[in-house]
Every structure is written in structure tokens, then in C-alpha cells.
Amino acid sequence: MYFCNMRIDILTVLPKLLESPFSISIMQRAQDKGHVTIQIHNIRDYSTNKHKNVDDYQYGGGAGMVMSIEPIATIIEKLKSERTYDEIIYMSPDGEVLEQGMANKMSLLKNVIILCGHYKGVDNRIREHYITKEISIGSYVLSGGELAAAVLVDSIVRLLPGVLNDETSALTDCFQDDLLAPPVYTRPSEFNGWKVPEVLLSGNDELIEKWREDQALLRTQERRPDLLKKGGEN
Ligand code: SAH
């Protein structure tokens, strides 16, 4: 099996927020099996300030603090001196919106830094001089980049070869092929008189495959017709 070890360095002022998403279930197993190394760096550890401040008032006035350049620049320079990074990402509501296609592409990368913002965000010079990609997880504002980073990392890591038990299962998820996934059922075949569609019990692989394709198309037409249009454009 093709084996890759991806390395993800996450820069944050709230490392605790990232502990549980990466220490449970698939994300933990992916690290234990060596498919990915996730390093969390506390930006505060790199503050040279007496009070370990990582933010300051914004130039021009106005409410909200801005994350200072220096501690972030120090960590990024240190990491860059240790290895080459494919992308230095800033989680940001004004970035490119995360989609399955982007997760697919990013799962091929080797070394990635993810910067989580807080308060009003980071000093713009960090974005101008270090950041190579800005990613939003949707058109709403979170209080910090940590949950967004956890979403991004989860969407990438589950695609790494060997992470999911049944490797084909990521391929039949929603959005691969620009289609939503068909409905799924498990035992019992009848509950409260509610029956599992007959075809799934037929044992006829061809019919089942056809039914799943039809259902996927139907769901997509009903719920996300925009995806079908997108597929047609490609
Ligand atoms: N004032 C900023 C928002 C700052 S929110 C603005 O309006 O653009 C604080 C931090 O949370 C951001 O720096 C970013 O890292 C993170 N964040 C908030 N919403 C996000 C989203 N939709 N996607 C990704 N990161 C987000």
C-alpha cells in the first residue's frame, strides 16, 4: 500500500481547544498508525513580551485586538528552517470556501502549517508575507480559527491512504463525483413496520448499484441541484 506521512503544524493561542478533536477515533488512529503527525504550537510560548501578550490594539483605533506579527513570524521562521512547507494556511472567513475537491487536493500535500486567528484576526502583514492560502469553512464568523482548523484537518486526514478501514468508503461519500450519497440502512430489516428498500435485500449487486446511483442523483436533484450544474461545467 502507498504510504505517506503528512505533517500538519497548527499555530494557536488556545491549544486546549484542539486537544479532543485529534485525540479520538479516526484522527487518533491516523496519528498512531503514522499516517499523519499533528503538532500543535502555542503562539504564546513565542511571545518575548514580559506578559506573554500575543495581541495589541489596532492601528487607526476601533474595537477588538489584533494578533501581533512577532510571535507568529518567529514560529513560522523556525518551522520553515526545519523543513519545506507546501502551504502556509490562514483560517479566515474571507478565504476560499472549503469544499471536497480542495480537501482531496490537500490530502496529497506533505507539510502544511495552519494558522488559527483570534480576536479581530492577525496583523495583515503576516497574511501578505507568509500565508500562501486562506481557507474559510463557510460564510459565518467563528470566534477563533481552531474549530475551523479541526474541520479542515479532519476532512484531509480521513482521505489519507490507510486511514479509513475500508478505503473505498471515502470514495462513496457525498460530493465525490459532485453527487450526494444515497441513503443507507442497517439491521433490522423491519422496525415498527418501517421496511428497508427491497432491492437492498435482493443480493443482486448490479440492481443495488443501479438503485444507489439513482438515489444519489435524486437526492442531489432535490437538495443540491447546484452540484449537478457544476459537474456539467467541468
Ligand atoms: N474580524 C474578522 C473575523 C475574526 S474572527 C473578519 O470579519 O474577517 C477570529 C478568527 O476566527 C479569524 O481570524 C479566523 O482565524 C477564524 N474564523 C472565523 N470565522 C471563520 C470561518 N468561517 N472560517 C475559517 N476561520 C474562521
Coordinates of C-alpha atoms and ligand atoms in Angstrom, one line a residue:
M1 CA 0.0 0.0 0.0
Y2 CA 1.2 3.5 -0.8
F3 CA 2.2 5.1 2.5
C4 CA 2.5 8.7 3.1
N5 CA 3.2 10.6 6.3
M6 CA 1.7 14.1 6.2
R7 CA 2.8 16.7 8.8
I8 CA 0.5 19.4 10.0
D9 CA 1.7 22.2 12.3
I10 CA -1.1 24.2 13.9
L11 CA -0.4 27.6 15.4
T12 CA -2.9 28.7 18.0
V13 CA -3.4 30.7 21.2
L14 CA -5.8 28.1 22.5
P15 CA -4.1 24.7 22.2
K16 CA -6.6 23.1 24.6
L17 CA -9.4 23.7 22.0
L18 CA -7.6 21.3 19.6
E19 CA -6.9 18.5 22.1
S20 CA -10.0 16.5 21.8
P21 CA -10.7 16.6 18.1
F22 CA -7.4 15.0 17.4
S23 CA -7.2 12.5 20.3
I24 CA -10.3 10.5 19.5
S25 CA -11.4 7.9 16.9
I26 CA -10.2 8.2 13.3
M27 CA -7.9 11.2 13.9
Q28 CA -6.1 9.5 16.8
R29 CA -5.7 6.2 14.9
A30 CA -4.3 8.1 11.9
Q31 CA -1.6 9.5 14.1
D32 CA -1.0 6.2 15.9
K33 CA -0.5 4.4 12.6
G34 CA 1.9 7.1 11.4
H35 CA -0.2 8.4 8.5
V36 CA -0.1 12.0 9.9
T37 CA 1.8 13.9 12.5
I38 CA -0.2 16.8 14.0
Q39 CA 1.9 19.3 16.0
I40 CA 0.1 22.0 18.0
H41 CA 2.2 25.1 18.8
N42 CA 1.1 27.6 21.4
I43 CA 1.8 31.0 19.9
R44 CA 2.1 32.4 23.4
D45 CA 5.2 30.4 24.0
Y46 CA 6.9 32.5 21.3
S47 CA 6.0 35.9 22.8
T48 CA 9.0 37.8 24.0
N49 CA 6.8 40.2 25.8
K50 CA 7.0 40.3 29.6
H51 CA 3.3 39.5 30.0
K52 CA 3.4 36.9 27.1
N53 CA 1.0 39.1 25.2
V54 CA 0.1 37.9 21.7
D55 CA -2.2 40.7 20.7
D56 CA -2.3 44.5 20.6
Y57 CA -4.6 47.4 19.9
Q58 CA -5.4 48.1 16.2
Y59 CA -3.8 51.0 14.4
G60 CA -6.4 53.6 13.5
G61 CA -8.5 52.7 16.5
G62 CA -11.6 50.7 16.8
A63 CA -12.8 47.8 19.0
G64 CA -11.0 44.5 19.1
M65 CA -7.5 43.3 19.4
V66 CA -5.2 42.2 16.6
M67 CA -2.7 39.3 16.8
S68 CA 0.8 40.6 16.7
I69 CA 3.3 39.7 14.0
E70 CA 6.4 38.8 16.1
P71 CA 5.5 35.6 17.8
I72 CA 3.8 34.2 14.7
A73 CA 6.7 35.1 12.5
T74 CA 9.1 33.5 15.0
I75 CA 7.3 30.1 14.9
I76 CA 6.8 30.2 11.1
E77 CA 10.6 31.0 10.5
K78 CA 11.6 28.3 12.9
L79 CA 9.4 25.7 11.2
K80 CA 10.5 26.8 7.8
S81 CA 14.1 26.3 8.8
E82 CA 13.4 22.7 9.7
R83 CA 11.5 21.5 6.6
T84 CA 9.9 22.8 3.4
Y85 CA 6.2 23.6 3.6
D86 CA 3.8 23.1 0.7
E87 CA 1.3 25.6 2.1
I88 CA 1.0 28.0 5.0
I89 CA -2.7 28.4 5.6
Y90 CA -4.6 31.0 7.4
M91 CA -8.1 30.1 8.5
S92 CA -10.2 33.1 7.7
P93 CA -13.9 33.9 6.9
D94 CA -12.8 35.8 3.8
G95 CA -10.8 32.9 2.4
E96 CA -11.6 30.3 -0.3
V97 CA -14.5 28.2 1.0
L98 CA -13.6 24.6 1.8
E99 CA -15.0 22.0 -0.5
Q100 CA -14.4 18.3 -1.0
G101 CA -12.3 19.0 -4.1
M102 CA -10.0 21.2 -2.0
A103 CA -9.7 18.5 0.7
N104 CA -8.9 15.9 -2.0
K105 CA -6.0 18.1 -3.4
M106 CA -4.7 19.0 0.1
S107 CA -4.5 15.3 1.1
L108 CA -1.7 15.0 -1.4
L109 CA 0.5 17.5 0.4
K110 CA 3.4 16.6 2.7
N111 CA 4.0 19.5 5.1
V112 CA 1.4 22.1 6.0
I113 CA 1.2 24.9 8.5
I114 CA -2.3 26.1 9.7
L115 CA -2.6 29.4 11.5
C116 CA -5.7 30.0 13.7
G117 CA -6.7 33.6 14.1
H118 CA -8.4 35.1 17.1
Y119 CA -9.9 38.5 18.2
K120 CA -10.0 40.7 15.0
G121 CA -7.6 38.4 13.2
V122 CA -3.9 38.6 12.5
D123 CA -1.8 41.7 11.5
N124 CA -2.3 41.8 7.8
R125 CA 1.5 41.7 7.1
I126 CA 1.5 38.0 8.3
R127 CA -1.0 37.3 5.5
E128 CA 1.0 39.3 2.9
H129 CA 4.4 37.8 3.6
Y130 CA 3.9 34.3 5.0
I131 CA 0.5 32.9 4.1
T132 CA 0.1 31.0 0.8
K133 CA -3.5 30.0 1.1
E134 CA -6.6 31.3 3.1
I135 CA -9.4 29.0 3.8
S136 CA -12.9 29.6 5.2
I137 CA -15.2 26.8 6.4
G138 CA -18.3 28.8 5.5
S139 CA -20.0 32.2 5.4
Y140 CA -20.3 32.8 9.1
V141 CA -17.9 34.1 11.7
L142 CA -16.4 31.9 14.5
S143 CA -14.6 33.3 17.5
G144 CA -11.4 31.6 16.6
G145 CA -9.7 29.6 13.8
E146 CA -9.3 26.4 15.9
L147 CA -12.7 24.7 15.2
A148 CA -12.2 25.7 11.5
A149 CA -8.7 24.1 11.5
A150 CA -10.1 21.0 13.1
V151 CA -12.7 20.7 10.3
L152 CA -10.1 21.2 7.6
V153 CA -7.7 18.7 9.1
D154 CA -10.4 16.1 9.6
S155 CA -11.6 16.5 6.0
I156 CA -8.0 15.9 4.8
V157 CA -6.8 13.2 7.2
R158 CA -9.7 10.8 6.5
L159 CA -8.6 10.8 2.9
L160 CA -5.0 9.7 3.5
P161 CA -4.5 6.1 2.2
G162 CA -4.9 3.6 5.0
V163 CA -6.7 5.9 7.5
L164 CA -10.3 4.6 6.9
N165 CA -10.6 0.9 7.4
D166 CA -12.5 0.3 4.1
E167 CA -10.6 2.5 1.7
T168 CA -13.3 2.7 -0.8
S169 CA -15.7 4.3 1.7
A170 CA -14.3 7.8 1.3
L171 CA -14.9 7.5 -2.4
T172 CA -18.6 6.9 -1.9
D173 CA -19.1 9.8 0.4
C174 CA -21.1 12.9 -0.5
F175 CA -19.5 15.3 -3.0
Q176 CA -17.1 12.8 -4.6
D177 CA -18.3 12.9 -8.2
D178 CA -20.4 16.0 -7.4
L179 CA -23.2 13.8 -6.0
L180 CA -24.7 13.4 -2.6
A181 CA -24.5 10.0 -1.0
P182 CA -27.5 7.6 -1.3
P183 CA -29.5 6.7 1.8
V184 CA -28.1 3.8 4.0
Y185 CA -29.7 1.2 6.2
T186 CA -28.7 -1.5 8.7
R187 CA -30.4 -4.3 10.6
P188 CA -33.1 -4.9 11.5
S189 CA -34.8 -5.1 8.1
E190 CA -38.1 -4.1 9.6
F191 CA -38.7 -1.8 12.6
N192 CA -42.2 -0.6 13.7
G193 CA -43.3 -1.7 10.2
W194 CA -40.7 0.5 8.5
K195 CA -39.0 -1.5 5.9
V196 CA -35.6 -1.4 4.3
P197 CA -36.0 -0.9 0.5
E198 CA -36.5 -4.4 -1.0
V199 CA -33.7 -4.1 -3.5
L200 CA -31.0 -3.8 -0.8
L201 CA -32.0 -7.3 0.5
S202 CA -32.0 -8.8 -3.0
G203 CA -28.4 -9.8 -3.1
N204 CA -28.3 -8.6 -6.7
D205 CA -25.2 -6.3 -6.8
E206 CA -26.0 -4.8 -10.2
L207 CA -29.5 -3.8 -9.2
I208 CA -28.2 -2.5 -5.8
E209 CA -25.6 -0.4 -7.6
K210 CA -28.2 1.0 -10.0
W211 CA -30.6 1.8 -7.1
R212 CA -27.8 3.6 -5.3
E213 CA -26.8 5.7 -8.3
D214 CA -30.5 6.6 -8.9
Q215 CA -31.0 7.6 -5.3
A216 CA -27.8 9.7 -5.3
L217 CA -28.9 11.5 -8.4
L218 CA -32.4 12.0 -6.9
R219 CA -31.1 13.4 -3.7
T220 CA -28.7 15.7 -5.5
Q221 CA -31.5 17.0 -7.7
E222 CA -33.8 17.6 -4.7
R223 CA -31.2 19.1 -2.3
R224 CA -28.2 20.4 -4.2
P225 CA -29.1 21.0 -7.9
D226 CA -26.1 23.4 -8.0
L227 CA -23.8 20.4 -7.8
L228 CA -25.2 18.9 -10.9
K229 CA -24.7 22.1 -12.8
K230 CA -21.1 22.3 -11.5
G231 CA -20.4 18.8 -12.8
G232 CA -21.7 19.8 -16.2
E233 CA -19.4 22.8 -16.4
N234 CA -16.2 20.8 -15.7
Ligands
SAH1 N1 -12.9 40.3 12.1 C1 -12.6 39.2 11.3 C2 -13.1 37.9 12.0 C3 -12.2 37.5 13.0 S1 -12.9 36.0 13.7 C4 -13.4 39.3 10.0 O1 -14.5 39.8 10.0 O2 -12.9 38.8 9.0 C5 -11.4 35.4 14.5 C6 -10.7 34.3 13.8 O3 -11.6 33.1 13.7 C7 -10.3 34.6 12.4 O4 -9.0 35.2 12.4 C8 -10.2 33.2 11.8 O5 -9.0 32.6 12.0 C9 -11.3 32.4 12.5 N2 -12.5 32.3 11.7 C10 -13.7 32.9 11.9 N3 -14.7 32.5 11.1 C11 -14.1 31.6 10.2 C12 -14.5 30.9 9.1 N4 -15.8 31.0 8.7 N5 -13.7 30.0 8.5 C13 -12.4 29.9 9.0 N6 -11.9 30.6 10.0 C14 -12.7 31.5 10.7

